[in-house]
Every structure is written in structure tokens, then in C-alpha cells.
Amino acid sequence: MDFELSEEQNLLKDSVDRFVKENYSSEARIKLSETDLGFSRDHWKQMAELGWLGMPFSEEVGGFGGSAVDTMVMMESIGRGLVLEPFLATVILGGGLVAAAGNEKQIEAIVPEVIEGNMMLAFGYAEVQSRFNLNDVETSATKSGEGYVLNGHKAVVYHGGCADKIVISARTSGNSRDADGISLFIVDKDASGLEIRSYRTVDGQQAADITMSNVTVGADALLGTEGDASPVIEKVVDTAIGALCAEAVGAMTAANEITNEYIKERKQFGVAIGKFQVLQHRMVDMYMEAEQSKSMADMVAMKLDLGYEVDTKKAVSATKAQIGKAAKFVGQQSVQLHGGMGMTDEYSIGHYFKRLSTIEMLFGNTDYHLNRFSNLS
Amino acid sequence: MDLSFRDEDIAFQAEVREFLEKNLPADVKDRYDRGLHPKKEAAVRWQKILNDKGWIAPNWPVEYGGTGWTATQKYIFAQELGRASAPPPIPFGVSMVGPVIYTFGNQEQKDQYLPRILNSEDWWCQGYSEPGSGSDLASLQTKAVRDGDDYVVNGQKIWTSHAQHADLIFCLVRTDSSGKKQEGISFLLIDMKTPGITLKPIIGLDKEHTLNEVFFDDVRVPVKNRIGDENKGWTYAKFLLGNERTSIARIAQSKRHIERLRDIVKQERLNGGYLEDDRDFMRKVNQIEVDLMALEYTELRMLSSIDAGKKLTAEPSLLKIKGTEIQQRLTELLVESLGMYGAPYEALKKYEGSNEMPVGPDYAHGPMAEHLYLKAASIYGGSNEIQRNIISKMVLGL
Ligand SMILES: Cc1cc2nc3c(=O)[nH]c(=O)nc-3n(C[C@H](O)[C@H](O)[C@H](O)COP(=O)(O)OP(=O)(O)OC[C@H]3O[C@@H](n4cnc5c(N)ncnc54)[C@H](O)[C@@H]3O)c2cc1C
């Protein structure tokens, strides 16, 4: 057993930390999040050049064959800086699905482009009625000649607006909420009948609602076997949850550091407010929640590298539940301990609070994962 | 002890309900129901309707324009406002400075300001906090120096809500630095148009502009604009804070929010059914409703003890802490009820004057804005940590 990073992982961490330091001052991030795109294509290029966009892909397809622990290392630093580029959406979700379900031709057409930074992806899974149930799919794909016709609505697709291609889960057979009968399609953003409505999200990122009205795709748009996508989706989403939890750990750690510094500096009643015992204990609780979360995020990354069993799924849900609880507590108390300063959009702490709150909800909130944890056996 | 309403009270309740049904403007109701900040024009329009009816200031003494209602009637009125999603008046005039003026002001001040507060002709803001003086309010540094019939004011206020709309600011200023910090403070009423006052907006977490910095640079304020005695301002300031804390509890509005939540869970779909089938979620809704009920009966018990002639000590602090904790948990649950549609969020102005509606179901528009803003509820009006200090000292003797 070993929780220490390898030399390469330390280098990777340093390099992402440097990127964050150079590009993600709090003012720079706010400015960037308010642009139309909501992130920087230059940063994206830089991330490609540094090899990060190829991290989790196998060497055969031009990637670095990185582990879940490597992703965890990157995501933690990304979380510290509240980085806006769509790494999770493009590389982990979209790229992950193509790599896991696609055939050789599809992988060759897409993955190298992702690694080079030329193509962005997103994954549309949630629907208006689905809440967090990945199998609650009403978007339909009907066979038509060689290809399919897609109809339906995907809700709150993170980074759906900037994606060149969108992976869509759709039902090819069965009833809504059946695990069987779900298929994955990779659809061009310009496909006729596809309508993308992009908007900002509370955490400074962007998402889109995507409507499909008779979107015709060829047989080559199908990723994997027809009707069998549910297990692939579950696995890739669980991998994404592992990455997201690492992001949360980075964000919590940064929020705690900023808050800790603030209560040492800020004086009221003639002393630093950090001298008040109630705030000391609160800060200690915040620190402990972040530590507990870090342990879980490390554990889940290592487990994901060992395979994908029921036990792994349980670990993912346990981690998400711990991190959901901790993220809310740390985010909210960071604002509270800053007083009025915590309420301004100019100052960084509120942005950590907002990202941490959305992380709690993404891919299933705390209640959802506690239930999943208890139902998996 | 007796919980029941008398016949007169039941008739009064019907009268208030009918009045609100007929007179509450739909736009005002919609915005308040969603938990969005009021627009000045709409708030004034609604407040004038209340004033025409004579119901704008139930807590004021009759001689100044109050209603003369019993505690039960005031309670019924507040409940009915909440039930109808009718906003109570913006607090800075009616609930904050008004009572200070009729309690400690002179006749001229009463004549000049009170009618204009009642009729919403003056919009007030509160100049208490400063960059270096938040929780430790009494350490405030904005200086007022006597020069003939004027004070000359220099300094800075911060977090001044709605100052950009305000005609007047009630301000705590330092008139003496020699003794205890509480003993050198005066309470001034200042016209916002006076030369030397400048504003700088602060954009909040919710991307809205309600907060401001207010700078005073050689601002001349007539001495006759001082409330009560020089250097006695702290007494008036604390009197005001007690009223502010009680009004922050907003129990009736929280009740209405629970109703909204119970509406949403019937529409929000889950596994082929509705969110109302989710026992984990509903347990949280029920828990908050019970907490709110406990708070409501605590408030009633306090009101009754005031009627019985007892003096309050730190009870407003209890109402403030519990009331704001409930508001925060409630808006958090409202956001949670929306599932993924809790995430989309843009500043309101994006939709103003456009036909475009925010994405997602109609009820998803509002909860996040309010949730973000209400993070401040445990900070403003004296933070909840400070309120706990007050209770521990004044009630528990610790
Ligand atoms: C949305 C909003 C609207 C506001 N509107 C107005 C307004 O209209 N007019 C106005 O004058 N002010 C207004 N305020 C200011 C508000 O009253 C102050 O923010 C508040 O008093 C806290 O002061 P501070 O922000 O300086 O925080 P600080 O006093 O610096 O407090 C920071 C943290 O330290 C804690 N703390 C401080 N002292 C102690 C202690 N002794 N023991 C334990 N913990 C302590 C606090 O609880 C808080 O968690 C508003 C604030 C907000 C956020």
C-alpha cells in the first residue's frame, strides 16, 4: 500500500500547478468565465502541447496510457485553480466513451484529434425527467435504412455549446429506465435537426440544452453495440466521478487555505478573527472534511486502476457522498467566515463555493449516491 | 394560555386575504414568489397601495400612522402577506429608521420624514458597516466634525444595500474618539444628493447589484439632521438592530417557500413517478417544516410575553439565527429539488425586456438566485456567530 505520488506524478502535478498559477489568478478566471466561449482556446492548445489531453488514452491511439491516479493528480490541481477548460467533458467523458465503446475506425478518427486539441466533445445523458438516473432515457433512436433517426431532449449538457461532436445516449429498444436498449451515438454539432441552446452555469462554466428533431445519423455514428451502452456509460461516468471528486478536493483545499489566511489577517474587536474559538473550531472542521475527502478521492482513484467491480462502484458512490457533504460544508463556511467579503463576485472565495455546490449535484447528489451505495451489493 | 383566534380575528384574516387577492400586483407577486430582488418601481407601487389602505406600518404607534392592531392581528397580517407572496415593505424606511425617528427624533424630524416614509417618497439606505468595522460595528471610523451649523463628514461605508436607489442614508458617524468607542458615535440622516458623496457598486455572488460602497468626502450635513444627542448614537443604533433582527426571520415567507417546494416535488419527475415519492428528500422537507413550526411558536410566545409587559433580552437573536438557518436550508432544498436544472444561472438582466426565458421548467427560475443571496442572511444584521455570542452573554451569563 502506498499513497505517495511517483516522481512522474509529482512532475505532472508541478506542471499543472504552474499552469494554474500562470493563467488562473482570480481576476483572470472571472474575466475568462464572462467571455462568450467561457474559457480560452489558447489554454486548450497549451494543455494539448503539455500532453494533458492525451493523459488517459492508451499508447496505441497516441495517448500516454495514464492511470486514474494520474487523472486524479491533474484534476486536483485543476480544482485548486477552478480551471474552466472542458477537460472533464472532452477528455474524460466524451473521449472516455469513444475509447471505451468505439470501434477502431471511430477511435482513430476522434481520439487523436482530441489529444491534439483540435476537437472538443461533450456527453448528453441527462433528460428533463431523468434526474440522476442514467438509464432513464427517453430520447429515441429509430433504425432508418442503414442509419438512425434521433429524437429527444438532453438537459444541462456541460460544455455542449463548444463541443464539435456530442455523444448522446438514446433508446433503441425497451422501456424508459430499462438498462437494456440504450445506445450511444456520436453526433456532429452541425447535424441538421440538432438545436443547441447554450447558457452559463452558476459555477462560471457553460452548459447546453440539446433538442433533436429527426436528426439523421449513419450507422457509423453508433458507438459500441446497439442496446448495450448502459454498462459502458456507468463505467465512464464512474471514472468521471472519480475525477470530479479530485477536482473537489483541490477546490476545498484551496478554499480552506484562502479562508485560513483570511481569518488570520482580518481583525475585528482588536484581534484577528481567527482568535475566536468558534471560528477556530469551524476551520478545524473544514480542514477535517477536506482531509477525509482527500483520502476517499485517493482511494477511489487507486481502486479504479485495479479494475471495475461492484466494489469499485460502491467506492465511487461512497466517495461522491463524502465529497458532496464536505463540498457543501467547506464552500458554505468559507463564505461565512469571510463575512461580507464572501458575498462579492470580485473576490475568489465565492467562486469556490459555487463550484463546490455544483460538484455536489453533478452525476448524482449526495442522497443519490448514498442510495446507490446501499443498493449495490 | 389559549391558541384559538377570536371571531374578530377570523373576520380580520378574511379581510386581509381579500384585500391582497384584489390588490397585489401580479408582477410584484411573481418576483417575490421566486425570491428575486424587488425592482424599485414595483416596490414603490406596491407600498403605495399598502399605504393607501393604511397598512404600511402596523408596528408604528397610531399617532404616527400605525394601525393599532393587537399582536394577534399583526401576526395574522404577516402570515397573510407570506401566504399571498406579498412582499413586506423594504425595511430601511418603515422598519429601521422610521421607529428611530419617532422614538428619538424631534418634532421637526418626525414631521419631515415620517409621512414620506409611509408614502414611499423617500428611499432609505443603511450606513452602518465600514471596511474595518463589520461585526465590531462600534469601532467605526467615518468622522463627523462640527463646523458651525454643519457636520463635515469624511469616511467610507460598505455593503450599503440599495444605496444606488436611495434618497437618504442613515449613518453612524464618529463624533468623539476620546473615550469608549461606543460613546463617541452619532446618528445622522444624510441626503444622498449632498456634494461629496460617491457610490461604487459591488456585484454579489448572485451577479446582481444590490451592494455598494459609499464614500464621503467633506460632506456637509446640517446639525439638525442628527437624531437625539451627540455621542448617543449607539443607543439608537442598537434599538434599530433589535428591530432589524426580528424582521430578518421572515417566518411567513419561509412558510410560503415550503408550499412552493411541496408544489415542485409534485411536478419534478423521478423514476417514472415524482420527487414526492423520494422519502429521503421528503424527510428533509418535513424536517424543515417542523423546525419552522417551532420557530413560529417561539415568535408567538415572545409576542405574547411582550403583550404581558415583559421585556425582551436576546430573543431577537434567537429569531434571527433560526430564521436565517431555515431560509438557507430551504433555498438549498429548492435548488436541490430542481436536479440538474439547479445549475443553469445567468444574471437577471439577460432576460429583462426579452422574450427568452431561462432554460428548464418555469419554477427553476429563482431558487438559485435566492439561494446565493441568502448566504448573506447568516452574515448581515449581525452575523449568526455574533448573535450566539449575544445569547450566551445576555441569557446564559457565560
Ligand atoms: C448582502 C449584505 C447586505 C448588507 N447590507 C448592509 C446594509 O445595508 N448596511 C450596512 O451597514 N451593512 C450591511 N451589510 C453588512 C453586514 O452587516 C456585515 O457584513 C456584517 O456585520 C459582518 O461584518 P463583516 O462583513 O465585516 O464581517 P466580519 O466582521 O469581518 O466577520 C467575518 C467572520 O468573523 C466572524 N466573527 C467576527 N467577530 C466574531 C466574534 N467576536 N466571535 C465569533 N465570530 C466572529 C463573523 O461571524 C464572520 O463569520 C450587509 C452585508 C451583506 C452581506
mmCIF file of N, CA and C in Angstrom, chain B residues 347-396:
data_model
loop_
_atom_site.group_PDB
_atom_site.id
_atom_site.type_symbol
_atom_site.label_atom_id
_atom_site.label_comp_id
_atom_site.label_asym_id
_atom_site.label_seq_id
_atom_site.Cartn_x
_atom_site.Cartn_y
_atom_site.Cartn_z
ATOM 1 N N ALA B 347 -27.248 36.268 -14.817
ATOM 2 C CA ALA B 347 -27.773 37.474 -14.179
ATOM 3 C C ALA B 347 -29.142 37.781 -14.778
ATOM 4 N N LEU B 348 -30.020 38.348 -13.942
ATOM 5 C CA LEU B 348 -31.406 38.562 -14.361
ATOM 6 C C LEU B 348 -31.546 39.458 -15.575
ATOM 7 N N LYS B 349 -30.612 40.418 -15.711
ATOM 8 C CA LYS B 349 -30.811 41.404 -16.778
ATOM 9 C C LYS B 349 -30.808 40.757 -18.151
ATOM 10 N N LYS B 350 -30.210 39.583 -18.241
ATOM 11 C CA LYS B 350 -30.201 38.874 -19.514
ATOM 12 C C LYS B 350 -31.630 38.676 -20.045
ATOM 13 N N TYR B 351 -32.569 38.489 -19.129
ATOM 14 C CA TYR B 351 -33.927 38.157 -19.565
ATOM 15 C C TYR B 351 -34.867 39.356 -19.555
ATOM 16 N N GLU B 352 -34.351 40.479 -18.997
ATOM 17 C CA GLU B 352 -35.242 41.626 -18.909
ATOM 18 C C GLU B 352 -35.475 42.233 -20.281
ATOM 19 N N GLY B 353 -36.735 42.489 -20.579
ATOM 20 C CA GLY B 353 -37.070 43.075 -21.859
ATOM 21 C C GLY B 353 -36.852 42.124 -23.025
ATOM 22 N N SER B 354 -36.699 40.830 -22.741
ATOM 23 C CA SER B 354 -36.569 39.877 -23.839
ATOM 24 C C SER B 354 -37.630 38.792 -23.656
ATOM 25 N N ASN B 355 -37.938 38.121 -24.744
ATOM 26 C CA ASN B 355 -38.944 37.067 -24.646
ATOM 27 C C ASN B 355 -38.344 35.746 -24.204
ATOM 28 N N GLU B 356 -37.002 35.708 -24.222
ATOM 29 C CA GLU B 356 -36.343 34.465 -23.856
ATOM 30 C C GLU B 356 -36.541 34.190 -22.366
ATOM 31 N N MET B 357 -36.864 32.964 -22.029
ATOM 32 C CA MET B 357 -36.995 32.581 -20.635
ATOM 33 C C MET B 357 -35.791 31.730 -20.272
ATOM 34 N N PRO B 358 -35.440 31.714 -18.976
ATOM 35 C CA PRO B 358 -34.353 30.826 -18.571
ATOM 36 C C PRO B 358 -34.696 29.383 -18.944
ATOM 37 N N VAL B 359 -33.659 28.569 -19.126
ATOM 38 C CA VAL B 359 -33.852 27.194 -19.529
ATOM 39 C C VAL B 359 -34.483 26.392 -18.370
ATOM 40 N N GLY B 360 -35.136 25.289 -18.707
ATOM 41 C CA GLY B 360 -35.703 24.438 -17.654
ATOM 42 C C GLY B 360 -37.122 24.820 -17.320
ATOM 43 N N PRO B 361 -37.722 24.110 -16.362
ATOM 44 C CA PRO B 361 -39.111 24.406 -16.000
ATOM 45 C C PRO B 361 -39.236 25.808 -15.400
ATOM 46 N N ASP B 362 -40.394 26.388 -15.500
ATOM 47 C CA ASP B 362 -40.613 27.751 -15.026
ATOM 48 C C ASP B 362 -40.219 27.918 -13.549
ATOM 49 N N TYR B 363 -40.512 26.908 -12.741
ATOM 50 C CA TYR B 363 -40.218 27.057 -11.308
ATOM 51 C C TYR B 363 -38.723 27.017 -11.005
ATOM 52 N N ALA B 364 -37.906 26.671 -12.021
ATOM 53 C CA ALA B 364 -36.457 26.645 -11.790
ATOM 54 C C ALA B 364 -35.858 28.042 -11.812
ATOM 55 N N HIS B 365 -36.651 29.022 -12.222
ATOM 56 C CA HIS B 365 -36.163 30.391 -12.327
ATOM 57 C C HIS B 365 -36.393 31.099 -10.996
ATOM 58 N N GLY B 366 -35.343 31.288 -10.234
ATOM 59 C CA GLY B 366 -35.477 31.965 -8.942
ATOM 60 C C GLY B 366 -34.693 31.311 -7.820
ATOM 61 N N PRO B 367 -34.898 30.011 -7.573
ATOM 62 C CA PRO B 367 -34.268 29.418 -6.391
ATOM 63 C C PRO B 367 -32.749 29.634 -6.284
ATOM 64 N N MET B 368 -32.020 29.492 -7.369
ATOM 65 C CA MET B 368 -30.568 29.660 -7.250
ATOM 66 C C MET B 368 -30.207 31.094 -6.891
ATOM 67 N N ALA B 369 -30.892 32.053 -7.521
ATOM 68 C CA ALA B 369 -30.608 33.455 -7.214
ATOM 69 C C ALA B 369 -30.813 33.706 -5.720
ATOM 70 N N GLU B 370 -31.903 33.196 -5.206
ATOM 71 C CA GLU B 370 -32.194 33.445 -3.801
ATOM 72 C C GLU B 370 -31.231 32.674 -2.895
ATOM 73 N N HIS B 371 -30.940 31.448 -3.295
ATOM 74 C CA HIS B 371 -30.003 30.645 -2.515
ATOM 75 C C HIS B 371 -28.658 31.365 -2.379
ATOM 76 N N LEU B 372 -28.180 31.924 -3.482
ATOM 77 C CA LEU B 372 -26.894 32.624 -3.447
ATOM 78 C C LEU B 372 -26.992 33.852 -2.555
ATOM 79 N N TYR B 373 -28.035 34.631 -2.758
ATOM 80 C CA TYR B 373 -28.145 35.873 -1.975
ATOM 81 C C TYR B 373 -28.272 35.561 -0.488
ATOM 82 N N LEU B 374 -29.037 34.536 -0.170
ATOM 83 C CA LEU B 374 -29.303 34.259 1.245
ATOM 84 C C LEU B 374 -28.121 33.652 1.992
ATOM 85 N N LYS B 375 -27.043 33.374 1.287
ATOM 86 C CA LYS B 375 -25.817 33.026 2.021
ATOM 87 C C LYS B 375 -25.459 34.196 2.935
ATOM 88 N N ALA B 376 -25.917 35.384 2.557
ATOM 89 C CA ALA B 376 -25.627 36.575 3.362
ATOM 90 C C ALA B 376 -26.493 36.659 4.613
ATOM 91 N N ALA B 377 -27.568 35.888 4.676
ATOM 92 C CA ALA B 377 -28.501 36.060 5.790
ATOM 93 C C ALA B 377 -27.871 35.694 7.131
ATOM 94 N N SER B 378 -26.873 34.816 7.101
ATOM 95 C CA SER B 378 -26.189 34.498 8.357
ATOM 96 C C SER B 378 -25.027 35.457 8.610
ATOM 97 N N ILE B 379 -24.886 36.444 7.723
ATOM 98 C CA ILE B 379 -23.822 37.447 7.879
ATOM 99 C C ILE B 379 -24.412 38.818 8.218
ATOM 100 N N TYR B 380 -25.454 39.228 7.460
ATOM 101 C CA TYR B 380 -25.957 40.595 7.710
ATOM 102 C C TYR B 380 -26.835 40.683 8.956
ATOM 103 N N GLY B 381 -27.082 41.937 9.360
ATOM 104 C CA GLY B 381 -27.880 42.147 10.579
ATOM 105 C C GLY B 381 -27.159 41.662 11.830
ATOM 106 N N GLY B 382 -25.840 41.559 11.770
ATOM 107 C CA GLY B 382 -25.058 40.936 12.850
ATOM 108 C C GLY B 382 -24.967 39.453 12.552
ATOM 109 N N SER B 383 -23.767 38.945 12.353
ATOM 110 C CA SER B 383 -23.609 37.546 11.897
ATOM 111 C C SER B 383 -24.195 36.587 12.934
ATOM 112 N N ASN B 384 -24.445 35.374 12.511
ATOM 113 C CA ASN B 384 -25.017 34.402 13.439
ATOM 114 C C ASN B 384 -24.043 34.029 14.555
ATOM 115 N N GLU B 385 -22.745 34.150 14.279
ATOM 116 C CA GLU B 385 -21.780 33.941 15.362
ATOM 117 C C GLU B 385 -21.961 35.031 16.430
ATOM 118 N N ILE B 386 -22.110 36.269 15.954
ATOM 119 C CA ILE B 386 -22.295 37.384 16.891
ATOM 120 C C ILE B 386 -23.607 37.213 17.671
ATOM 121 N N GLN B 387 -24.656 36.762 17.003
ATOM 122 C CA GLN B 387 -25.933 36.540 17.704
ATOM 123 C C GLN B 387 -25.782 35.472 18.783
ATOM 124 N N ARG B 388 -25.004 34.454 18.502
ATOM 125 C CA ARG B 388 -24.785 33.406 19.518
ATOM 126 C C ARG B 388 -23.996 33.980 20.697
ATOM 127 N N ASN B 389 -23.033 34.839 20.397
ATOM 128 C CA ASN B 389 -22.302 35.497 21.484
ATOM 129 C C ASN B 389 -23.268 36.292 22.365
ATOM 130 N N ILE B 390 -24.217 36.965 21.720
ATOM 131 C CA ILE B 390 -25.161 37.792 22.472
ATOM 132 C C ILE B 390 -26.019 36.918 23.399
ATOM 133 N N ILE B 391 -26.545 35.820 22.853
ATOM 134 C CA ILE B 391 -27.386 34.953 23.681
ATOM 135 C C ILE B 391 -26.566 34.367 24.827
ATOM 136 N N SER B 392 -25.363 33.959 24.507
ATOM 137 C CA SER B 392 -24.577 33.304 25.551
ATOM 138 C C SER B 392 -24.254 34.291 26.678
ATOM 139 N N LYS B 393 -24.066 35.539 26.308
ATOM 140 C CA LYS B 393 -23.747 36.537 27.328
ATOM 141 C C LYS B 393 -25.007 37.005 28.065
ATOM 142 N N MET B 394 -26.023 37.412 27.272
ATOM 143 C CA MET B 394 -27.170 38.067 27.904
ATOM 144 C C MET B 394 -28.158 37.106 28.546
ATOM 145 N N VAL B 395 -28.291 35.911 27.983
ATOM 146 C CA VAL B 395 -29.271 34.977 28.543
ATOM 147 C C VAL B 395 -28.605 33.972 29.470
ATOM 148 N N LEU B 396 -27.490 33.445 29.022
ATOM 149 C CA LEU B 396 -26.889 32.340 29.768
ATOM 150 C C LEU B 396 -25.823 32.806 30.766
#
